[in-house]
XYZ file of C-alpha atoms in Angstrom:
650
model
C -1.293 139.040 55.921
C 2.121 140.209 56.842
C 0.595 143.097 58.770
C -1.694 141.022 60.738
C 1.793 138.735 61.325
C 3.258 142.043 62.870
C 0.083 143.043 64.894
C 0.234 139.419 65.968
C 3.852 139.961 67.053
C 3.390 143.503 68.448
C 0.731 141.999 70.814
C 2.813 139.105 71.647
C 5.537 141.493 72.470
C 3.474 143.801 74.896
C 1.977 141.021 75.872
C 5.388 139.500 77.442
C 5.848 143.568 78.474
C 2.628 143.382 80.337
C 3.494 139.522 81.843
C 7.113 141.054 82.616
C 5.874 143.908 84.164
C 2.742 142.786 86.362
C 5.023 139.592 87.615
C 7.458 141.261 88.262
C 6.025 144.107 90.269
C 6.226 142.334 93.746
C 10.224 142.283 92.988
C 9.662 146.066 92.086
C 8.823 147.082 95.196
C 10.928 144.409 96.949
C 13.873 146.258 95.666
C 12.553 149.680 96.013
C 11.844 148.866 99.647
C 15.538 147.140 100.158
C 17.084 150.664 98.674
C 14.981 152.884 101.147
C 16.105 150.845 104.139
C 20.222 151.138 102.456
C 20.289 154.321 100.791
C 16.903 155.689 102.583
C 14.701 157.740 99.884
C 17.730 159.593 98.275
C 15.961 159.826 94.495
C 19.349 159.990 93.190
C 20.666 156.674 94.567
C 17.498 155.499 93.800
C 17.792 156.811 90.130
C 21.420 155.024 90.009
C 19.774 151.673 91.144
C 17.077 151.471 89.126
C 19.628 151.870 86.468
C 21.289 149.000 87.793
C 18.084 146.916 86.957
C 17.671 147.975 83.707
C 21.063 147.115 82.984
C 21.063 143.929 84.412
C 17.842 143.082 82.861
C 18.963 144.521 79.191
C 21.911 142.607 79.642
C 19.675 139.369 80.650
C 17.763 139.666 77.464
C 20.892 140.192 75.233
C 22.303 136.943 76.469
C 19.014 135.227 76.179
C 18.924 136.655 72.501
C 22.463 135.615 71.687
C 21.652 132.576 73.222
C 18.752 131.892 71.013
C 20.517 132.900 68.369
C 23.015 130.056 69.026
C 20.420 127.912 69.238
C 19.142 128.835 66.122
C 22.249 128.355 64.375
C 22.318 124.651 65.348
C 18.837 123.944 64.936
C 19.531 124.790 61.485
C 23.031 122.857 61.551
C 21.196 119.851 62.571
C 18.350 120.311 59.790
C 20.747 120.502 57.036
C 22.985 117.417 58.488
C 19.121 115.215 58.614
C 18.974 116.796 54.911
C 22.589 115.708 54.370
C 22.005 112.139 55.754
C 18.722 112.083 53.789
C 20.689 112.155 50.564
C 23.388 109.791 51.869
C 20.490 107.685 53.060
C 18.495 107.785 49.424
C 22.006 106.945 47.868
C 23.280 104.507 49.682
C 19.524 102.332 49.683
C 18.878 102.996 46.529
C 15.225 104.615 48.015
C 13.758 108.168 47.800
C 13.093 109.501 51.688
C 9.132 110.988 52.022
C 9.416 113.511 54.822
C 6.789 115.460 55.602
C 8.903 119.030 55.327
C 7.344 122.400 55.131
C 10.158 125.175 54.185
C 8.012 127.876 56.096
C 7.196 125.509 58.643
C 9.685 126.604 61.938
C 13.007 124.676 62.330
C 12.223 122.445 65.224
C 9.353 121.344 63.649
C 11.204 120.475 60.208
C 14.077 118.813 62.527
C 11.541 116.749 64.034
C 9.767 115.356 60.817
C 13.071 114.860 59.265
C 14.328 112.431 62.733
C 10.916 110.629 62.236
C 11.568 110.488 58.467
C 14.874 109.067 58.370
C 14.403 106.899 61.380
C 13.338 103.561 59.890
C 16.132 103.884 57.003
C 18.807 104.581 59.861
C 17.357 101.004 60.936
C 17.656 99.321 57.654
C 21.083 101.004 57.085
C 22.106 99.254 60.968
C 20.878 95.864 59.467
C 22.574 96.015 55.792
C 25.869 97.000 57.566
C 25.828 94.396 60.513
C 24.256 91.337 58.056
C 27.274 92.476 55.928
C 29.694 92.297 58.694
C 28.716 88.997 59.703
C 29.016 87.439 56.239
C 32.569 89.062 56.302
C 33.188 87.812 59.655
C 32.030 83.976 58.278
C 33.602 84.502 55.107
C 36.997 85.145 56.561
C 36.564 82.017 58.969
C 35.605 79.724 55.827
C 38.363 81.084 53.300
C 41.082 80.445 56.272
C 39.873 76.490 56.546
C 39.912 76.523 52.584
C 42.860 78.348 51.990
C 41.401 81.071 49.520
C 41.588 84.654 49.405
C 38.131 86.238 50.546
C 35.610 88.037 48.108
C 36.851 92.094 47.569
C 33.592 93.930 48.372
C 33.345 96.127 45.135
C 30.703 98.129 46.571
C 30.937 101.887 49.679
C 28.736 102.151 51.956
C 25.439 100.203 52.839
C 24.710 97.530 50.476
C 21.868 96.446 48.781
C 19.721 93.527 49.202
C 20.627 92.464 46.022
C 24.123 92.704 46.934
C 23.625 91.209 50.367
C 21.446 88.333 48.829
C 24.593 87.766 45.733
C 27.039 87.778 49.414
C 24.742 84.825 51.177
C 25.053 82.761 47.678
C 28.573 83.379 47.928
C 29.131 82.409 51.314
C 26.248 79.016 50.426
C 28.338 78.075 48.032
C 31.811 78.392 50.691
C 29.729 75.940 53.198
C 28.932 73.736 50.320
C 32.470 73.463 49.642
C 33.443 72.936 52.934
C 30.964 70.519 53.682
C 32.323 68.382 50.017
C 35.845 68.785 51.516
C 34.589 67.447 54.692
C 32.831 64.612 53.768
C 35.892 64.058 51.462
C 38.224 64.274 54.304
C 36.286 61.817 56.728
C 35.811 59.161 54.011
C 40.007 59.015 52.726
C 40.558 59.283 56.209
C 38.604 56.454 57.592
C 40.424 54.326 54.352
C 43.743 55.790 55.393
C 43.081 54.494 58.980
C 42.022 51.145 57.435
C 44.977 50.415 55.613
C 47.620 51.358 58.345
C 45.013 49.048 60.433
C 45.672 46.128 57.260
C 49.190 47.001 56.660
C 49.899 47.015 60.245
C 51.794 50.506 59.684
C 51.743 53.751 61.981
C 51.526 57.335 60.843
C 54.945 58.676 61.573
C 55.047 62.323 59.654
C 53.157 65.754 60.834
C 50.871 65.471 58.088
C 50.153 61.609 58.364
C 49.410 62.567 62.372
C 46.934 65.753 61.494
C 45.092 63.569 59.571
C 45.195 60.700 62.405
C 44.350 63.056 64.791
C 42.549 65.585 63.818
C 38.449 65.770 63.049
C 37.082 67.532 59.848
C 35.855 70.561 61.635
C 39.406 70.989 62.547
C 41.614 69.857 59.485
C 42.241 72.544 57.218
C 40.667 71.879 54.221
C 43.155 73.743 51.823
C 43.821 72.522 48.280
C 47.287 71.413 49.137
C 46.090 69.587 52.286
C 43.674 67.479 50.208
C 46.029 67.007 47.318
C 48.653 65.578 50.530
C 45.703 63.141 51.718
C 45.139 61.769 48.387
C 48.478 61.311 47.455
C 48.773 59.336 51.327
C 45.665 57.704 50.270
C 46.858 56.224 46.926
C 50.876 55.721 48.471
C 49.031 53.255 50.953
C 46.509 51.610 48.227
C 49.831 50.713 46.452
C 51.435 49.489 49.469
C 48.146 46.894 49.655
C 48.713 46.592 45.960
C 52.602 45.643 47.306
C 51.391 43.543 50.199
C 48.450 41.332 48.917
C 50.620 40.810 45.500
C 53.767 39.583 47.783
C 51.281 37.679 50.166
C 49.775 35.941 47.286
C 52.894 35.383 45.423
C 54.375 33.376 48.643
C 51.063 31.723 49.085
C 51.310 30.422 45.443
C 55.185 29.583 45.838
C 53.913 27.681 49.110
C 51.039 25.315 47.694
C 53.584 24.604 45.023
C 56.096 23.819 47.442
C 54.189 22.338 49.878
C 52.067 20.209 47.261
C 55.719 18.594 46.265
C 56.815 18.149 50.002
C 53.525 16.224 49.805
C 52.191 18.462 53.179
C 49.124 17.705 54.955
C 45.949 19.550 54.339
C 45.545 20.216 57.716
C 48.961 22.027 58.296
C 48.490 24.113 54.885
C 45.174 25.311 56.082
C 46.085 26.245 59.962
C 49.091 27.852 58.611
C 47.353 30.130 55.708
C 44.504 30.711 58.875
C 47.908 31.276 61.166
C 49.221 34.240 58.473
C 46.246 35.524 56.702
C 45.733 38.954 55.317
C 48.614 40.793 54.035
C 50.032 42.724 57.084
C 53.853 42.846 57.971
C 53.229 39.796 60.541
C 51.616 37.348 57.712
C 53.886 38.283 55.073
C 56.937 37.750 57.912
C 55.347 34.298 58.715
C 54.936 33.342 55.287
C 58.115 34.392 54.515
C 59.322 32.190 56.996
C 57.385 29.055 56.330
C 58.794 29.600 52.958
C 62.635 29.793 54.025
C 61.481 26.606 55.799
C 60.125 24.253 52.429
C 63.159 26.459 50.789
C 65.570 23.863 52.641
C 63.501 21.253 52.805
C 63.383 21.616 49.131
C 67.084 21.722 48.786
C 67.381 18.237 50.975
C 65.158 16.684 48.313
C 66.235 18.656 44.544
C 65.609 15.437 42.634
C 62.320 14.705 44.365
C 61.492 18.545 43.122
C 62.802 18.561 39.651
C 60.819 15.204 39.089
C 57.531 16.854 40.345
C 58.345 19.921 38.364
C 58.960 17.579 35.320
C 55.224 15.966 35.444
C 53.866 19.504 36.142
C 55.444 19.850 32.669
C 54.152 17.107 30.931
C 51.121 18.207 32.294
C 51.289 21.170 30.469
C 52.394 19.821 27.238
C 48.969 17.457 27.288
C 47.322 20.459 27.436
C 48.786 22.717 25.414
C 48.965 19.877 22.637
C 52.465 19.899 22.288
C 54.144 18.118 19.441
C 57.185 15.701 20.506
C 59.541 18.516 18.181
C 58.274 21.214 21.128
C 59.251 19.148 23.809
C 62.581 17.922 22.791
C 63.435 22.403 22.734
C 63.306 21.867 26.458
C 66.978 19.873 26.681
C 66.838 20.590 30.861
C 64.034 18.074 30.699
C 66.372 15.111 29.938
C 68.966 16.136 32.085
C 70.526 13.948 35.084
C 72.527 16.443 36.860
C 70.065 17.569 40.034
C 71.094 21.004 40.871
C 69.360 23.970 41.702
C 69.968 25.685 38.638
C 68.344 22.807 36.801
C 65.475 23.069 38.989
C 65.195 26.842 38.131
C 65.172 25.680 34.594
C 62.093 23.737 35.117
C 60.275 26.160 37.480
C 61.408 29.065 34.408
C 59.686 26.797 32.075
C 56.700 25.686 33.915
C 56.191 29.669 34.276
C 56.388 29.951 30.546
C 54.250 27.530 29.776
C 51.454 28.807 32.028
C 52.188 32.316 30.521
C 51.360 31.173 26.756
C 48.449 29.333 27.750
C 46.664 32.405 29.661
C 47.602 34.662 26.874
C 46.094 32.367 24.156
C 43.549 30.601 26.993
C 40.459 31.791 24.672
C 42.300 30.173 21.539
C 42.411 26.579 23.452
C 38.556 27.366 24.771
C 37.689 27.505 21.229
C 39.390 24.674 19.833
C 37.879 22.565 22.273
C 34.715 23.367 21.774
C 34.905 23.264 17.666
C 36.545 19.581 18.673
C 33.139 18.656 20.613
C 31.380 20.333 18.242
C 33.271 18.275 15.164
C 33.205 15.108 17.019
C 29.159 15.098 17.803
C 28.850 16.273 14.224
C 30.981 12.679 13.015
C 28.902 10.951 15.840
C 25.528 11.785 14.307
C 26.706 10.959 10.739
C 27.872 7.816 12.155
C 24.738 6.959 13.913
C 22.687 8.195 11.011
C 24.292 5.292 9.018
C 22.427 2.387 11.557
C 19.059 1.341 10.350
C 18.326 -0.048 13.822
C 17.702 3.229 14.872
C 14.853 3.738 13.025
C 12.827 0.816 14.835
C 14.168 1.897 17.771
C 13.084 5.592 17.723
C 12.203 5.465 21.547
C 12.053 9.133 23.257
C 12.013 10.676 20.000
C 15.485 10.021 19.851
C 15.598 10.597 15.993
C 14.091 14.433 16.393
C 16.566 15.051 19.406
C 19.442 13.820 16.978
C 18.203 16.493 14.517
C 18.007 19.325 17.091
C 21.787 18.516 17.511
C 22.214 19.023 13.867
C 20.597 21.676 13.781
C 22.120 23.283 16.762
C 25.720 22.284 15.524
C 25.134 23.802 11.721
C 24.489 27.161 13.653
C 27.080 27.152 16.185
C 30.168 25.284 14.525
C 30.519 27.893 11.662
C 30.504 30.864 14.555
C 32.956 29.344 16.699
C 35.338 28.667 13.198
C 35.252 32.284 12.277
C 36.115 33.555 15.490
C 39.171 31.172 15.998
C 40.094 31.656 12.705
C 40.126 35.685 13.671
C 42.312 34.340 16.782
C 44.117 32.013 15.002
C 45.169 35.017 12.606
C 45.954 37.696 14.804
C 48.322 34.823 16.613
C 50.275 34.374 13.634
C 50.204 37.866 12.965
C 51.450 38.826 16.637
C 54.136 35.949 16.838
C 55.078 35.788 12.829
C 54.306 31.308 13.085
C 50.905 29.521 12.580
C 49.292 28.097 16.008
C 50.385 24.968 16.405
C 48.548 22.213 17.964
C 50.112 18.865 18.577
C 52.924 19.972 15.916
C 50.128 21.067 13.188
C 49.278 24.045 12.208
C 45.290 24.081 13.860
C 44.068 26.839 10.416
C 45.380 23.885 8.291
C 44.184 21.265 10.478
C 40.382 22.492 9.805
C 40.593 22.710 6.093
C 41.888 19.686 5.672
C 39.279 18.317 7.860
C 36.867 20.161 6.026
C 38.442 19.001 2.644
C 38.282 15.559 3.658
C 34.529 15.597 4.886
C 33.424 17.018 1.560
C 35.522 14.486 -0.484
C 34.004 11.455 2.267
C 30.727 13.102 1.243
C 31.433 12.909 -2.236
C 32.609 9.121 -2.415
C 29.934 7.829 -0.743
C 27.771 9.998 -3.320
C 29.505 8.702 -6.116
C 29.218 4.852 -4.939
C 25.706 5.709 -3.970
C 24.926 6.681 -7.745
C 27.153 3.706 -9.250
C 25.742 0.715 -7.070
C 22.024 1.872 -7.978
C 23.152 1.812 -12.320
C 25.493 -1.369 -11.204
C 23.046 -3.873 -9.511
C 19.443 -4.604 -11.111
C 16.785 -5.341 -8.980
C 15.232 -8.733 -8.304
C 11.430 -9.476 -7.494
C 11.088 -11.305 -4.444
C 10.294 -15.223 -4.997
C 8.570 -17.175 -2.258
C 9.918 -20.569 -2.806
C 9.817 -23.686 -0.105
C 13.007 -24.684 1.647
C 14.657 -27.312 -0.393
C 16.326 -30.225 1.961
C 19.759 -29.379 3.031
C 19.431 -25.415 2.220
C 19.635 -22.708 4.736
C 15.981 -21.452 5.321
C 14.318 -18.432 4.100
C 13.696 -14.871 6.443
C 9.896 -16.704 6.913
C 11.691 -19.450 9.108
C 12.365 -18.888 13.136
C 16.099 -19.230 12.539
C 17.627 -15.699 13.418
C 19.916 -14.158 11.220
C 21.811 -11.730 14.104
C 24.959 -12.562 15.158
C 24.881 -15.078 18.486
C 26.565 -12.521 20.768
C 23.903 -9.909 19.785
C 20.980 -8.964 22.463
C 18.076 -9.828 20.914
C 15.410 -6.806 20.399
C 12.507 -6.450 22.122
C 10.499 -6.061 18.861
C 11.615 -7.959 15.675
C 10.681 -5.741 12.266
C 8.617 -7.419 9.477
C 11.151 -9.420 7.599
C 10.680 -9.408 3.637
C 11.875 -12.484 1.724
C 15.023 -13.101 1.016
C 16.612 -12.353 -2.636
C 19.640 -13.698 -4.138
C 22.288 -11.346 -5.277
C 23.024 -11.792 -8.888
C 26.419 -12.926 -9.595
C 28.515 -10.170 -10.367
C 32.052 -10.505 -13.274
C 34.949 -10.525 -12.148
C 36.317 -7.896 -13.938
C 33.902 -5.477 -12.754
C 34.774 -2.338 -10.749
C 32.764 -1.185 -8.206
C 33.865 1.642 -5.861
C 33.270 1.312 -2.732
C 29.299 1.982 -1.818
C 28.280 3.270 1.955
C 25.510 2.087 3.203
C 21.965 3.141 2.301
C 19.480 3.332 4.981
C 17.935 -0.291 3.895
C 21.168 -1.508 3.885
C 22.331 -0.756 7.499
C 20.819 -3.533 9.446
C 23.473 -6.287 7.357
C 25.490 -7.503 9.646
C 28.895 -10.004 9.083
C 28.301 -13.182 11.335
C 30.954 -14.469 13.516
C 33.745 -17.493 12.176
C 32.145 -21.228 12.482
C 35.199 -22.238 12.925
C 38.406 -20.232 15.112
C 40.932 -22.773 14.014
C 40.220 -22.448 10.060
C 41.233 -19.059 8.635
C 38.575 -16.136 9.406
C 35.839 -16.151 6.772
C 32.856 -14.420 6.874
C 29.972 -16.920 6.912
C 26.423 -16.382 6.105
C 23.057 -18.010 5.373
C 22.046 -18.461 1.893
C 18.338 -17.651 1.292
C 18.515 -20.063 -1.450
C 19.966 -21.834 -3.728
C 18.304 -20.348 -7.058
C 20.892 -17.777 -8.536
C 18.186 -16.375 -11.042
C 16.512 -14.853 -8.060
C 19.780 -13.564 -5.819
C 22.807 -12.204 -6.409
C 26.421 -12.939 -4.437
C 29.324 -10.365 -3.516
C 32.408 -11.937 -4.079
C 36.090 -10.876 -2.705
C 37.693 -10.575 -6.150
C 35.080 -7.457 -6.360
C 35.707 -6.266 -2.849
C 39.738 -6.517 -3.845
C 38.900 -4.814 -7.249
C 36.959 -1.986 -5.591
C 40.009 -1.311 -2.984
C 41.744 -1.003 -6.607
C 39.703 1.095 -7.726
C 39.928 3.181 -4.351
C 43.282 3.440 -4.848
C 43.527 4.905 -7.961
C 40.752 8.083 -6.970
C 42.190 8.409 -3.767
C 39.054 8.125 -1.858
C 39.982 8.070 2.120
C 37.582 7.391 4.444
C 36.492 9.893 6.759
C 37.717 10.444 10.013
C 36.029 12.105 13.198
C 38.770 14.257 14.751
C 42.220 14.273 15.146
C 41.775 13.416 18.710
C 39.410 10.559 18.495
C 41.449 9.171 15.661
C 44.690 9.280 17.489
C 43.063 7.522 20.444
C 41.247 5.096 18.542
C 45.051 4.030 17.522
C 46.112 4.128 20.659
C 43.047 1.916 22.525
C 42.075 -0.270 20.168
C 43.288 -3.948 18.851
C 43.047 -4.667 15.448
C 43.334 -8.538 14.533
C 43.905 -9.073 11.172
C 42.415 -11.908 9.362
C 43.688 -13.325 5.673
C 41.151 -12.860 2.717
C 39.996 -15.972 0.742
C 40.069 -15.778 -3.011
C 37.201 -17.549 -3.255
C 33.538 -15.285 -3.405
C 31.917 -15.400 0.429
C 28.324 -14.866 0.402
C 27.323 -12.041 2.740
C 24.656 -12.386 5.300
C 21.875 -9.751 4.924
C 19.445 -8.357 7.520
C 16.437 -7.423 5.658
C 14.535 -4.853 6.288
C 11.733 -2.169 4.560
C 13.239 -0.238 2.638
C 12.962 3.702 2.797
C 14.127 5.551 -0.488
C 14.395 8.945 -0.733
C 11.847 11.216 -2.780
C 14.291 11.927 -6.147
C 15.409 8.336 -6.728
C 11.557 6.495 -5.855
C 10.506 7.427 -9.927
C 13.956 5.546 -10.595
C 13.104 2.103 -8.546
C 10.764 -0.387 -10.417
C 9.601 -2.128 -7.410
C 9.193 -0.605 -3.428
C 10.709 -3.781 -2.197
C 14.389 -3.264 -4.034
C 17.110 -3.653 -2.146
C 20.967 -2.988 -3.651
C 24.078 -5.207 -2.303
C 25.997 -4.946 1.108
C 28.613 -1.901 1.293
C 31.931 -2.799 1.061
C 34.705 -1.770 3.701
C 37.238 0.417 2.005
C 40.563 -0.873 4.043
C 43.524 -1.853 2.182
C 45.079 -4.518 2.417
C 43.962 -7.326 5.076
C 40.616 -7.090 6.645
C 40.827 -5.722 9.930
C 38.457 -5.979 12.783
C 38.662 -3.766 15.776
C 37.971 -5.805 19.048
């Protein structure tokens, strides 16, 4: 094969000899005819100028060769720099180049496939580098607004997508930053702007004026800056803080003032309209009204220290203060109106509002266990009344024991958590809660103490009036001449200045009361439900001393039975000697029934009084109806338990 290259070569060779020398035959003779017309047909000039040509043609084909040569030389130059940048290229893209390369194939040819080779990765490589300068070029812009140092590229060269794609997270998560920081920036500035707009202020430093000023594409949003606005921000929330605190601190001093001036509504509310808010210019005109009451106030000291005093007793009512409390306040009684008195009374009027909105929730408790305690004593008292029961009109008896019901549950809550109160205040202040000079813990168990022992009594009586008094049958007899008639006549046995019901109950006859010894003691015995409706009738006679006077059913003692005094006083004896006490409500019903009510007294009679007697059906509880010998029993009227004279409460 090699010697059909060289034949090949040899015949392109005289080949070009034959081109060369049939081409360039008209130049042949050209020349040849030139020299005969200069030199004429001398053969040796002729000899010496054909030398010339050969000369000048062998030199022409040296140069052409050397030139080739050169061109050679950088053909292959330029190969081995596309092979060079074909490596770089593979390296730096992390790709392996496909060229189409044939190491026999000539040099031109190889240059060209490698150029159409490494063209497309020559684009990619453009791309990489000028995405990658552009995220520099941003990245540098956003770090300068944030004040941060930008990313060090740890990577030479092109970089990969994975590198570019790990930049343009980077530079997401810049924008995302700046666009936080800007949306933090407009909404502290638009409050900053607010408050100087509230407070009436002006930004006077270069910061406070970049952050007027300036928009948040503009503001640099360094760490510094943003620490500067929110420590602007909070400086002017505590100036408001400042500002509404004073304003409302001279509006309080002012309705004080102006409420013991005895000012018009009309002029307090166009001059709170005339200085609202809390900007200089209010709190300057409030100041101003207040200099202005300030020496009113001092023209009129005594009218002040008086009005200060009843804001004080005020207080005392309701902070249940004991007459001992009050008399610590000496000022109070003092004559000598001065302004340091009067700054006594406005120190103590402070006080007192202080302890009663640090211990506000113990005085909301109390009052409601008071309501609570007094309904509960209500419905015991009511519970006592008979009439009730035939006058049970919208279920009035089941919404009386929903009450119960509802006060069983919540009166035991509301003691445990003021006794929890009531303990941590003595713990706190090292003295019991007082209230109105008692301690309140005490106050409840003795109220508690002295509803069980009530309970008790009345038990107790309840047990010894049913073993005391024997029953009677009932015995119809006609009404003798000169006797007061039986519950079958018309004649009514309620009191004259009661209403008279619109329904009377079934009236059962009338039994005598057997007469009971002398020497018998009976405690004293509540009422039973059949026993209720009794009442005492009004004097016959005003002028005569105040007996209790009554119809007698008849005048057959076998059949009826009579109360007599000397028991009543023996039982009040008898009460004396257990210590039974009534029961009372509350403390603060009982100290204003002293308070409201007259109590007349009227002188006892030795001498037995018969009792009048309402009668009515008689309802006996389940346990004790196997103990009763006939349904239509009835025991004797309860007895009062006062001592001493017989009081009656008009």
């Amino acid at each position: 094969m090699s010697a059909n290259i060289s034949l090949m070569e040899e015949d392109s060779a005289d080949l070009l000899g034959h081109k060369m020398y049939h081409q360039l035959k008209p130049q042949r003779q050209k020349l040849r005819s030139l020299w005969h017309e200069l030199y004429g047909t001398d053969p040796v000039i002729e000899t010496t100028r054909q030398d010339a040509v050969m000369k000048h043609v062998t030199d022409l084909f040296t140069k052409m060769i050397e030139e080739e040569e050169e061109n050679k030389e950088e053909t292959i130059e330029r190969v081995e720099s596309l092979l060079k940048e074909q490596a770089t290229l593979e390296r730096e893209l992390h790709i392996e180049i496909k060229a189409n390369v044939n190491d026999k194939a000539p040099l031109c040819e190889i240059e060209a496939n490698l150029h159409s080779a490494l063209e497309s990765y020559r684009c990619i490589k453009t791309e990489r580098l000028a995405i990658l300068q552009n995220y520099v070029t941003k990245e540098k812009q956003i770090c300068k607004r944030l004040g941060t140092t930008p990313q060090i590229i740890d990577y030479i060269g092109v970089p990969s997508e994975d590198e570019l794609l790990n930049f343009q997270k980077h530079l997401t998560d810049l924008e995302q930053k700046v666009a936080e920081r800007e949306q933090i920036f407009v909404e502290k500035k638009h409050e900053i702007l607010d408050l100087y707009s509230r407070l009436e202020a002006k930004a006077t430093l270069s910061f406070e004026l970049a952050v007027t000023r300036e928009n948040e594409k503009t503001f640099k949003l360094t760490d510094n800056n943003l620490e500067k606005l929110e420590e602007l921000l909070v400086s002017l929330r505590s100036q408001e803080d400042r500002a509404k605190a004073e304003a409302e601190e001279l509006v309080s001093k002012l309705s004080l003032i102006w409420e013991r001036l005895h000012e018009s509504n009309e002029y307090r509310e166009q001059c709170l309209i005339t200085h609202s808010g809390y900007g200089k210019s209010a709190i300057n005109g409030l100041k101003q009204e207040l200099k202005r009451c300030e020496e009113l106030k001092r023209k009129h000291i005594q009218h002040f220290i008086q009005e200060v005093r009843r804001e004080i007793e005020s207080w005392w009512y309701r902070l249940h203060y004991a007459e001992n409390q009050k008399n610590m306040f000496e000022a109070y009684f003092s004559q000598d109106f001065s302004e340091e008195l009067l700054e006594l009374h406005e120190l103590e009027v402070s006080k007192l509002r202080q302890y009663y909105e640090k211990n506000c929730a113990l005085y909301q408790l109390i009052d409601e266990r008071n309501k609570l305690w007094d309904k509960m004593n209500e419905l015991n008292d009511k519970s006592k009344n008979t009439d009730r029961l035939f006058k049970n009109r919208g279920g009035q008896l089941l919404k009386e024991e929903k009450e119960r019901k509802q006060i069983a549950r919540d009166l035991p809550k509301i003691e445990k958590e003021l006794k929890k109160l009531l303990c941590e205040y003595e713990t706190a202040n090292g003295s019991p809660f007082l209230f109105d000079g008692v301690s309140f813990l005490e106050l409840m168990e003795d109220q508690w103490k002295e509803n069980s022992a009530c309970k008790e009594a009345q038990k107790i009586a309840r047990k010894v009036a049913n073993s005391t008094i024997a029953p009677s049958p009932l015995v119809d007899r006609k009404r003798k001449v000169n006797t007061p008639a039986t519950s079958q006549s018309n004649i009514s046995k309620r009191p004259r200045n009661e209403a008279t019901p619109s329904k009377t109950p079934n009236r059962v006859k009338i039994r005598r009361m057997q007469n009971t010894p002398s020497t018998t003691k009976i405690p004293s015995v509540p009422l039973t439900r059949s026993q209720r409706g009794y009442k005492f009738a009004p004097p016959t006679k005003p002028a005569q001393t105040h007996s209790f006077s009554f119809r007698s059913p008849s005048t057959n003692t076998s059949s009826s039975s009579l109360a007599s005094y000397s028991v009543f006083q023996e039982h009040l004896d008898v009460k004396e000697k257990t210590h039974i006490m009534p029961c009372r409500s509350s403390t603060s019903t009982r100290a204003a029934l002293k308070e409201n009510t007259q109590v007349v007294e009227i002188p006892l009679k030795s001498t037995p009084i018969r009792t009048p007697m309402k009668h009515t059906m008689i309802k006996t509880p389940r346990s004790a109806s196997s103990k009763i010998p006939t349904p239509n029993r009835f025991t004797g009227p309860r007895l009062t338990t006062m001592r001493g004279k017989l009081p009656i409460i008009i």
